[in-house]
Amino acid sequence: MKKKVVSLFLVAAMAATMMTGCGDKKEADAPAADAAADAGETTPDAAADAGETTPDAGTEAADAADAAADAAGDAELADKKVGVCIYQFSDNFMTLFRTELENYLVSQGFSADNITIVDGANDQATQTGQIDIFIADKVDVLIINPVNSSSAETITDKVVEAGIPLVYINREPDEAEQKRWADNDWNVTYVGCDARQSGTFQGEMIVDLGLEAVDFNGNGKVDYIMVEGDPENVDAQYRTEFSVKALTDAGWEVECLSDQVGNWQQDQAQQIVANALGQYGNDVEVVFCNNDAMALGALQAIQSAGRTVGTDIYLVGVDALSEALEDVLAGTMTGTVFNDHFSQSHSAADAAINYIKGAGNEHYIGCDYVKVTAENAQEILDMVK
Ligand code: GAL
């Protein structure tokens, strides 16, 4: 149900992009892909409708066969057990992700009673114990958001040994680990977006403002502070690197005043930014946060310091949490990047279904981020709300 709403929105967004001719290619790609997926979904319905109004024995027989196949598919999934490990329930973005994942799994025919989602409480030992329990319980598929991506090798080994297909989400295991899946032809895949793109989008939103508008202190450079997520996490590493790279690629000089770890958390970011503003005062021109939760904390610190986003400082995040989107609309955040939890959770569930049905998957299933400024924040807000 939700997927259809989302897809319809994306089709509309694509149409708008095509009509106005604006928006870069990457933004247009995701809607196009979804539109294609949606076409696949809606076409059978259209055929069924046509069958009703223009009776045709062939169409009706085909419809009956389709319906029987659908029912069989649902029945096949209804008694399958899915184990889902989330690194930490209190993470805002992963909360959106897991809620959508569960809803979508149910919409595809799984029984809610057979979907178990557990909180790793940001502790790898806790999560490893949960994986052991899922293995002992003989789940049919595991979907894992690892606490530490570096533990992926150990996790993969035990899950593969148990003969259970595995879908990693959100925290990408490194290349060597992914190569093992391909080399051994294991039923293991990763679903996620390329964090380099989100970092680049953050930087581009600043570049689009023009150096003159950003260089408030007139020293010819962009003086920024960086608030990082969990440093073990490739999303944090890439966003940190590629946001600044977009500035230097534009030929801008940059000065990093402060780069600290806020662990994706609003309160930690608020403290970090308050301290940095206390130390560097009006020299801070841009605050880059690896996610929106931290950007919201940064905004509290910025406002407490009597600074005004858009007037004497700029602020960007990633995720497109609804609160951050409201801020982008109000001008209290410069921009964010939509981290598409609909597409990621649906792809993860689809990959799980493919494994259960013996269809297999590619070992990497990607998706696109979307740049969000005041221009398109309302559209994204309508979608995520
Ligand atoms: C990122 C997201 C962050 C946080 C992190 C957890 O993709 O932007 O807000 O949820 O995943 O790994």
Coordinates of C-alpha atoms and ligand atoms in Angstrom, one line a residue:
M1 CA 0.0 0.0 0.0
K2 CA 2.6 2.5 1.2
K3 CA 4.9 1.5 -1.7
K4 CA 2.2 2.4 -4.2
V5 CA 1.8 5.8 -2.5
V6 CA 5.6 6.3 -2.6
S7 CA 5.9 5.2 -6.2
L8 CA 3.1 7.4 -7.3
F9 CA 4.8 10.3 -5.7
L10 CA 8.1 9.4 -7.4
V11 CA 6.4 9.2 -10.7
A12 CA 4.9 12.7 -10.1
A13 CA 8.3 13.9 -9.1
M14 CA 9.8 12.5 -12.2
A15 CA 7.2 14.1 -14.4
A16 CA 7.8 17.4 -12.7
T17 CA 11.5 17.0 -13.3
M18 CA 11.0 16.3 -16.9
M19 CA 8.6 19.2 -17.4
T20 CA 10.8 21.8 -15.8
G21 CA 14.0 20.2 -17.1
C22 CA 15.6 21.0 -13.8
G23 CA 17.3 18.7 -11.3
D24 CA 20.4 16.7 -11.9
K25 CA 20.6 13.3 -13.4
K26 CA 21.1 11.5 -10.2
E27 CA 17.9 12.9 -8.7
A28 CA 16.0 11.8 -11.8
D29 CA 17.4 8.3 -11.7
A30 CA 15.8 7.0 -8.6
P31 CA 12.3 8.0 -9.6
A32 CA 12.8 6.4 -13.0
A33 CA 13.8 3.2 -11.4
D34 CA 10.8 3.3 -9.1
A35 CA 8.5 4.2 -11.9
A36 CA 9.7 1.1 -13.8
A37 CA 9.1 -1.0 -10.7
D38 CA 5.7 0.6 -10.2
A39 CA 4.8 0.0 -13.8
G40 CA 5.4 -3.7 -13.2
E41 CA 3.2 -3.5 -10.2
T42 CA 0.3 -1.6 -11.7
T43 CA 0.2 -3.2 -15.1
P44 CA -1.4 -6.5 -13.9
D45 CA -4.1 -4.5 -12.1
A46 CA -4.8 -2.6 -15.3
A47 CA -5.0 -5.8 -17.2
A48 CA -7.3 -7.2 -14.6
D49 CA -9.5 -4.1 -14.9
A50 CA -9.6 -4.4 -18.6
G51 CA -10.6 -8.1 -18.2
E52 CA -13.6 -7.0 -16.2
T53 CA -14.9 -4.5 -18.7
T54 CA -14.1 -6.4 -21.9
P55 CA -14.8 -10.0 -21.1
D56 CA -12.2 -12.2 -22.8
A57 CA -11.7 -15.8 -22.0
G58 CA -8.0 -15.7 -22.4
T59 CA -7.6 -12.7 -20.2
E60 CA -9.8 -14.2 -17.5
A61 CA -7.9 -17.5 -17.5
A62 CA -4.6 -15.5 -17.3
D63 CA -6.0 -13.5 -14.4
A64 CA -7.1 -16.6 -12.6
A65 CA -3.7 -18.1 -13.0
D66 CA -2.1 -14.8 -11.7
A67 CA -4.4 -14.8 -8.7
A68 CA -3.6 -18.4 -8.0
A69 CA 0.1 -17.7 -8.3
D70 CA -0.2 -14.7 -5.9
A71 CA -2.1 -16.7 -3.4
A72 CA 0.6 -19.4 -3.6
G73 CA 3.3 -16.8 -3.1
D74 CA 1.6 -15.4 0.0
A75 CA 1.1 -18.8 1.4
E76 CA 4.7 -19.6 0.8
L77 CA 5.8 -16.6 2.8
A78 CA 3.2 -16.7 5.6
D79 CA 5.0 -19.4 7.6
K80 CA 8.6 -18.2 6.9
K81 CA 10.5 -16.7 9.8
V82 CA 12.5 -13.5 9.4
G83 CA 15.1 -12.4 11.9
V84 CA 16.1 -8.7 11.9
C85 CA 19.0 -7.3 13.8
I86 CA 19.1 -3.5 14.2
Y87 CA 22.3 -1.9 15.6
Q88 CA 20.4 0.4 17.9
F89 CA 16.7 1.1 18.3
S90 CA 17.1 4.6 19.6
D91 CA 18.6 5.7 16.2
N92 CA 16.0 8.0 14.5
F93 CA 16.8 6.9 10.9
M94 CA 16.9 3.2 11.7
T95 CA 13.6 3.6 13.5
L96 CA 12.0 4.8 10.2
F97 CA 13.8 2.0 8.4
R98 CA 12.7 -0.9 10.6
T99 CA 9.1 0.3 10.8
E100 CA 8.9 0.5 7.0
L101 CA 10.7 -2.9 6.7
E102 CA 8.2 -4.6 9.0
N103 CA 5.2 -3.1 7.3
Y104 CA 6.5 -4.0 3.8
L105 CA 7.3 -7.6 4.8
V106 CA 3.8 -8.0 6.1
S107 CA 2.4 -6.4 2.9
Q108 CA 4.3 -9.1 0.9
G109 CA 2.7 -12.0 2.8
F110 CA 4.9 -12.6 5.9
S111 CA 3.0 -13.0 9.1
A112 CA 3.8 -10.3 11.7
D113 CA 4.2 -13.0 14.3
N114 CA 7.1 -14.5 12.3
I115 CA 9.0 -11.3 12.0
T116 CA 11.3 -10.7 15.0
I117 CA 13.2 -7.4 15.2
V118 CA 15.8 -7.0 17.9
D119 CA 17.8 -4.1 19.3
G120 CA 21.6 -4.6 19.4
A121 CA 21.8 -1.7 21.8
N122 CA 25.0 -0.5 19.9
D123 CA 26.9 -3.5 21.3
Q124 CA 28.3 -6.1 19.0
A125 CA 28.5 -8.8 21.7
T126 CA 24.7 -8.3 22.3
Q127 CA 24.0 -8.5 18.6
T128 CA 26.2 -11.6 18.1
G129 CA 24.2 -13.3 20.9
Q130 CA 20.9 -12.4 19.1
I131 CA 22.2 -13.8 15.8
D132 CA 23.1 -17.1 17.7
I133 CA 19.5 -17.2 18.9
F134 CA 18.1 -16.6 15.5
I135 CA 20.3 -19.4 14.1
A136 CA 19.2 -21.8 16.9
D137 CA 15.6 -20.8 16.1
K138 CA 16.2 -21.8 12.4
V139 CA 14.9 -18.6 10.9
D140 CA 14.5 -18.7 7.1
V141 CA 16.4 -15.5 6.4
L142 CA 18.4 -12.9 8.4
I143 CA 18.4 -9.1 7.8
I144 CA 21.3 -7.6 9.7
N145 CA 22.3 -4.0 10.4
P146 CA 25.6 -4.7 12.0
V147 CA 26.8 -2.8 15.1
N148 CA 30.3 -3.0 13.7
S149 CA 30.8 -3.4 10.0
S150 CA 34.2 -5.0 10.8
S151 CA 32.4 -7.9 12.5
A152 CA 30.8 -8.8 9.2
E153 CA 33.2 -11.6 8.4
T154 CA 32.5 -13.4 11.6
I155 CA 28.8 -12.9 11.2
T156 CA 28.8 -14.1 7.6
D157 CA 30.7 -17.2 8.5
K158 CA 28.3 -18.4 11.2
V159 CA 25.2 -17.5 9.2
V160 CA 26.4 -19.2 6.0
E161 CA 27.5 -22.2 8.0
A162 CA 23.9 -22.5 9.3
G163 CA 22.6 -22.4 5.7
I164 CA 20.6 -19.2 6.3
P165 CA 20.5 -16.5 3.6
L166 CA 21.7 -13.1 4.8
V167 CA 20.9 -9.5 3.8
Y168 CA 23.1 -6.8 5.3
I169 CA 21.5 -3.3 5.5
N170 CA 22.7 0.2 6.2
R171 CA 26.3 -0.5 7.3
E172 CA 28.3 -1.7 4.4
P173 CA 30.8 -4.4 5.0
D174 CA 34.2 -3.7 3.3
E175 CA 35.1 -4.8 -0.2
A176 CA 37.2 -7.8 0.8
E177 CA 34.2 -9.1 2.7
Q178 CA 31.8 -8.6 -0.2
K179 CA 34.3 -10.3 -2.5
R180 CA 34.1 -13.4 -0.4
W181 CA 30.3 -13.6 -1.0
A182 CA 30.8 -13.5 -4.7
D183 CA 33.8 -15.8 -4.8
N184 CA 32.0 -18.4 -2.7
D185 CA 28.6 -17.8 -4.4
W186 CA 27.1 -17.4 -0.9
N187 CA 23.5 -16.2 -0.4
V188 CA 24.7 -12.9 1.1
T189 CA 24.0 -9.4 -0.1
Y190 CA 24.2 -5.8 1.0
V191 CA 21.4 -3.2 0.4
G192 CA 22.2 0.4 0.8
C193 CA 23.0 3.7 -0.8
D194 CA 26.5 4.9 -1.6
A195 CA 27.4 7.4 1.2
R196 CA 29.9 9.2 -1.1
Q197 CA 26.9 10.5 -3.0
S198 CA 25.3 11.9 0.2
G199 CA 28.5 13.7 1.1
T200 CA 28.9 15.1 -2.4
F201 CA 25.3 16.4 -2.3
Q202 CA 25.9 18.1 1.0
G203 CA 29.0 19.9 -0.3
E204 CA 27.3 20.8 -3.6
M205 CA 24.4 22.5 -1.7
I206 CA 27.1 24.8 -0.1
V207 CA 28.9 25.4 -3.4
D208 CA 25.6 26.3 -5.0
L209 CA 25.4 29.3 -2.6
G210 CA 28.5 30.8 -4.1
L211 CA 31.8 31.5 -2.3
E212 CA 31.0 35.1 -1.7
A213 CA 27.8 34.2 0.2
V214 CA 29.6 31.6 2.3
D215 CA 32.8 33.4 3.1
F216 CA 31.3 35.6 5.8
N217 CA 34.7 36.6 7.3
G218 CA 36.2 37.4 3.9
N219 CA 39.4 35.4 4.4
G220 CA 39.0 33.7 1.0
K221 CA 38.3 30.3 2.5
V222 CA 35.4 28.3 3.8
D223 CA 35.8 27.8 7.6
Y224 CA 33.8 24.8 8.7
I225 CA 33.1 22.4 11.5
M226 CA 32.4 18.7 10.9
V227 CA 30.3 16.6 13.2
E228 CA 30.8 12.9 12.4
G229 CA 28.7 9.8 13.1
D230 CA 30.2 6.6 14.4
P231 CA 33.8 6.7 13.0
E232 CA 33.8 2.9 12.3
N233 CA 31.0 3.5 9.9
V234 CA 31.6 4.0 6.3
D235 CA 28.7 6.4 6.0
A236 CA 30.4 8.7 8.4
Q237 CA 33.8 8.4 6.7
Y238 CA 32.5 9.0 3.2
R239 CA 30.2 11.8 4.2
T240 CA 33.0 13.6 6.0
E241 CA 35.4 13.2 3.1
F242 CA 33.1 13.8 0.1
S243 CA 31.2 16.8 1.5
V244 CA 34.5 18.7 1.8
K245 CA 35.7 17.3 -1.5
A246 CA 32.8 18.9 -3.3
L247 CA 34.1 22.3 -2.1
T248 CA 37.7 21.7 -3.1
D249 CA 36.6 20.2 -6.4
A250 CA 34.8 23.5 -7.0
G251 CA 38.2 25.2 -6.5
W252 CA 37.4 26.5 -3.0
E253 CA 39.9 26.7 -0.2
V254 CA 38.7 25.2 3.0
E255 CA 39.8 25.3 6.7
C256 CA 38.6 22.7 9.1
L257 CA 38.2 24.4 12.5
S258 CA 36.9 21.3 14.3
D259 CA 36.1 17.7 13.4
Q260 CA 34.5 15.6 16.1
V261 CA 32.5 12.5 16.6
G262 CA 28.8 12.9 17.6
N263 CA 27.9 9.2 17.2
W264 CA 24.8 10.1 15.1
Q265 CA 23.2 11.6 18.3
Q266 CA 21.5 15.0 18.7
D267 CA 22.7 15.7 22.2
Q268 CA 26.3 15.0 21.5
A269 CA 26.3 17.2 18.4
Q270 CA 24.7 20.0 20.3
Q271 CA 27.5 20.0 22.8
I272 CA 30.2 19.7 20.1
V273 CA 28.8 22.6 18.1
A274 CA 28.2 24.7 21.2
N275 CA 31.9 24.3 22.1
A276 CA 33.2 24.9 18.6
L277 CA 31.1 28.1 18.3
G278 CA 32.4 29.2 21.7
Q279 CA 35.9 28.7 20.5
Y280 CA 35.8 29.9 16.9
G281 CA 32.8 32.3 17.1
N282 CA 31.9 34.1 13.9
D283 CA 34.6 32.4 12.0
V284 CA 32.4 29.3 11.7
E285 CA 30.8 29.6 8.3
V286 CA 29.5 26.1 7.7
V287 CA 28.5 23.2 9.9
F288 CA 28.5 19.8 8.2
C289 CA 26.7 17.1 10.1
N290 CA 26.8 13.5 9.0
N291 CA 23.1 13.1 9.7
D292 CA 20.0 15.1 10.5
A293 CA 19.7 14.1 14.2
M294 CA 23.1 15.8 14.7
A295 CA 22.1 18.7 12.5
L296 CA 19.1 19.3 14.8
G297 CA 21.5 19.3 17.8
A298 CA 23.8 21.7 15.9
L299 CA 20.8 24.0 15.2
Q300 CA 20.0 24.2 18.9
A301 CA 23.6 25.2 19.6
I302 CA 23.6 27.7 16.7
Q303 CA 20.4 29.4 17.9
S304 CA 21.7 29.5 21.5
A305 CA 24.8 31.2 20.3
G306 CA 22.6 33.9 18.7
R307 CA 23.6 32.9 15.1
T308 CA 21.2 32.6 12.2
V309 CA 21.3 29.9 9.6
G310 CA 21.2 31.5 6.1
T311 CA 22.3 34.9 7.4
D312 CA 25.6 34.3 9.1
I313 CA 26.2 30.5 9.1
Y314 CA 25.1 27.5 7.0
L315 CA 24.0 24.0 8.2
V316 CA 23.5 20.7 6.3
G317 CA 22.6 17.2 7.4
V318 CA 21.6 13.9 5.8
D319 CA 18.5 11.6 6.1
A320 CA 15.5 14.0 5.6
L321 CA 13.9 13.5 9.0
S322 CA 10.6 15.3 9.0
E323 CA 11.8 17.8 11.7
A324 CA 14.9 18.6 9.5
L325 CA 12.7 19.1 6.5
E326 CA 10.5 21.5 8.4
D327 CA 13.7 23.4 9.2
V328 CA 14.8 23.4 5.6
L329 CA 11.4 24.9 4.7
A330 CA 11.7 27.5 7.5
G331 CA 15.3 28.3 6.4
T332 CA 16.7 27.2 9.7
M333 CA 18.6 24.5 7.9
T334 CA 20.4 25.1 4.6
G335 CA 19.6 21.6 3.3
T336 CA 19.6 17.9 3.8
V337 CA 19.9 14.7 1.7
F338 CA 17.0 12.2 1.5
N339 CA 18.2 8.8 2.7
D340 CA 15.5 6.7 1.1
H341 CA 14.4 4.3 3.8
F342 CA 11.4 3.2 1.7
S343 CA 13.5 2.0 -1.2
Q344 CA 16.2 0.5 1.1
S345 CA 13.8 -1.4 3.3
H346 CA 11.7 -2.6 0.3
S347 CA 14.8 -3.8 -1.5
A348 CA 16.1 -5.6 1.6
A349 CA 12.7 -7.4 2.0
D350 CA 12.6 -8.2 -1.8
A351 CA 16.1 -9.6 -1.5
A352 CA 15.0 -11.7 1.4
I353 CA 12.0 -13.0 -0.5
N354 CA 14.2 -13.8 -3.5
Y355 CA 16.5 -15.9 -1.3
I356 CA 13.5 -17.7 0.2
K357 CA 12.1 -18.5 -3.2
G358 CA 15.5 -19.6 -4.5
A359 CA 15.8 -16.8 -7.0
G360 CA 19.1 -15.4 -5.6
N361 CA 20.4 -11.8 -5.7
E362 CA 23.3 -9.6 -6.8
H363 CA 25.8 -9.2 -3.9
Y364 CA 25.3 -5.4 -3.9
I365 CA 21.9 -3.7 -4.2
G366 CA 22.2 0.1 -4.4
C367 CA 19.9 3.1 -4.3
D368 CA 20.2 6.9 -4.9
Y369 CA 20.1 9.7 -2.4
V370 CA 18.2 12.9 -3.2
K371 CA 19.5 16.4 -2.6
V372 CA 16.9 18.4 -0.5
T373 CA 16.8 22.2 -0.4
A374 CA 13.9 24.6 0.3
E375 CA 12.8 24.0 -3.3
N376 CA 11.8 20.3 -3.0
A377 CA 11.6 19.9 0.8
Q378 CA 7.8 20.0 0.9
E379 CA 7.6 17.2 -1.7
I380 CA 9.9 15.0 0.4
L381 CA 8.0 15.9 3.6
D382 CA 4.7 14.9 2.0
M383 CA 6.3 11.6 1.2
V384 CA 7.9 10.8 4.5
K385 CA 5.2 12.1 6.8
Ligands
GAL1 C1 23.1 6.4 8.3 C2 22.1 7.4 8.7 C3 22.3 7.8 10.2 C4 22.4 6.6 11.0 C5 23.3 5.6 10.5 C6 23.4 4.3 11.3 O1 22.8 6.0 7.0 O2 22.2 8.6 7.9 O3 21.3 8.7 10.6 O4 21.1 6.0 11.1 O5 23.0 5.3 9.2 O6 24.2 3.4 10.8

